Tab-separated table of C-alpha atoms in Angstrom:
chain	number	residue	atom	x	y	z
A	1	UNK	CA	-179.656	71.409	-285.928
A	2	UNK	CA	-178.270	72.644	-282.377
A	3	UNK	CA	-175.794	74.831	-283.693
A	4	UNK	CA	-178.797	77.028	-285.098
A	5	UNK	CA	-180.190	77.367	-281.704
A	6	UNK	CA	-176.806	78.244	-280.369
A	7	UNK	CA	-175.985	80.749	-282.845
A	8	UNK	CA	-179.069	82.333	-282.575
A	9	UNK	CA	-178.749	82.488	-278.549
A	10	UNK	CA	-175.372	84.110	-278.988
A	11	UNK	CA	-177.201	86.773	-281.757
A	12	UNK	CA	-179.737	87.081	-279.477
A	13	UNK	CA	-177.544	88.209	-276.103
A	14	UNK	CA	-175.325	89.719	-278.242
A	15	UNK	CA	-178.086	92.473	-279.721
A	16	UNK	CA	-179.661	92.235	-276.208
A	17	UNK	CA	-176.400	93.674	-274.471
A	18	UNK	CA	-175.594	96.359	-276.867
A	19	UNK	CA	-179.249	97.260	-276.966
A	20	UNK	CA	-178.689	98.225	-273.289
A	21	UNK	CA	-175.879	100.365	-274.095
A	22	UNK	CA	-173.514	98.628	-272.286
A	23	UNK	CA	-170.766	97.978	-275.133
A	24	UNK	CA	-169.140	101.092	-275.881
A	25	UNK	CA	-168.951	102.660	-279.348
A	26	UNK	CA	-172.061	100.595	-280.347
A	27	UNK	CA	-175.206	102.389	-280.863
A	28	UNK	CA	-178.102	100.822	-279.273
A	29	UNK	CA	-180.061	100.667	-282.322
A	30	UNK	CA	-177.839	97.727	-283.657
A	31	UNK	CA	-178.376	95.599	-280.643
A	32	UNK	CA	-181.877	96.009	-281.663
A	33	UNK	CA	-181.264	95.017	-285.562
A	34	UNK	CA	-179.103	92.350	-284.235
A	35	UNK	CA	-182.232	90.996	-281.829
A	36	UNK	CA	-184.684	90.992	-284.321
A	37	UNK	CA	-182.113	89.560	-287.239
A	38	UNK	CA	-181.096	86.612	-284.908
A	39	UNK	CA	-185.264	86.007	-284.100
A	40	UNK	CA	-186.193	86.154	-287.680
A	41	UNK	CA	-183.663	83.825	-288.886
A	42	UNK	CA	-184.451	81.381	-286.255
A	43	UNK	CA	-188.155	81.357	-286.979
A	44	UNK	CA	-187.554	81.598	-290.801
A	45	UNK	CA	-185.310	78.611	-290.829
A	46	UNK	CA	-187.482	76.370	-288.455
A	47	UNK	CA	-190.348	77.053	-291.373
A	48	UNK	CA	-188.000	76.266	-294.052
A	49	UNK	CA	-187.227	73.001	-292.496
A	50	UNK	CA	-191.142	72.391	-291.172
A	51	UNK	CA	-192.086	72.143	-295.013
A	52	UNK	CA	-189.164	70.478	-296.174
A	53	UNK	CA	-189.586	68.226	-293.284
A	54	UNK	CA	-193.337	66.500	-294.485
A	55	UNK	CA	-194.747	69.414	-296.663
A	56	UNK	CA	-197.050	70.594	-293.802
A	57	UNK	CA	-196.513	73.778	-291.166
A	58	UNK	CA	-197.391	71.514	-288.725
A	59	UNK	CA	-194.047	72.548	-286.150
A	60	UNK	CA	-192.746	68.791	-286.615
A	61	UNK	CA	-189.159	69.961	-287.544
A	62	UNK	CA	-186.854	70.170	-284.462
A	63	UNK	CA	-184.218	72.473	-285.026
């Protein structure tokens, strides 16, 4: 599950850079959306994995 960690890191980094208006021709609001989507994706996968792991939301799933 380290792939999820790295993919969300790249997504958050790309969203943050785009939100700072550093990348030409990319609207900063797109960066905010990408950052939020990466965060939501990671949290969702962690919660679903936690429930599938032992059926309880106790943060035992390590992504």
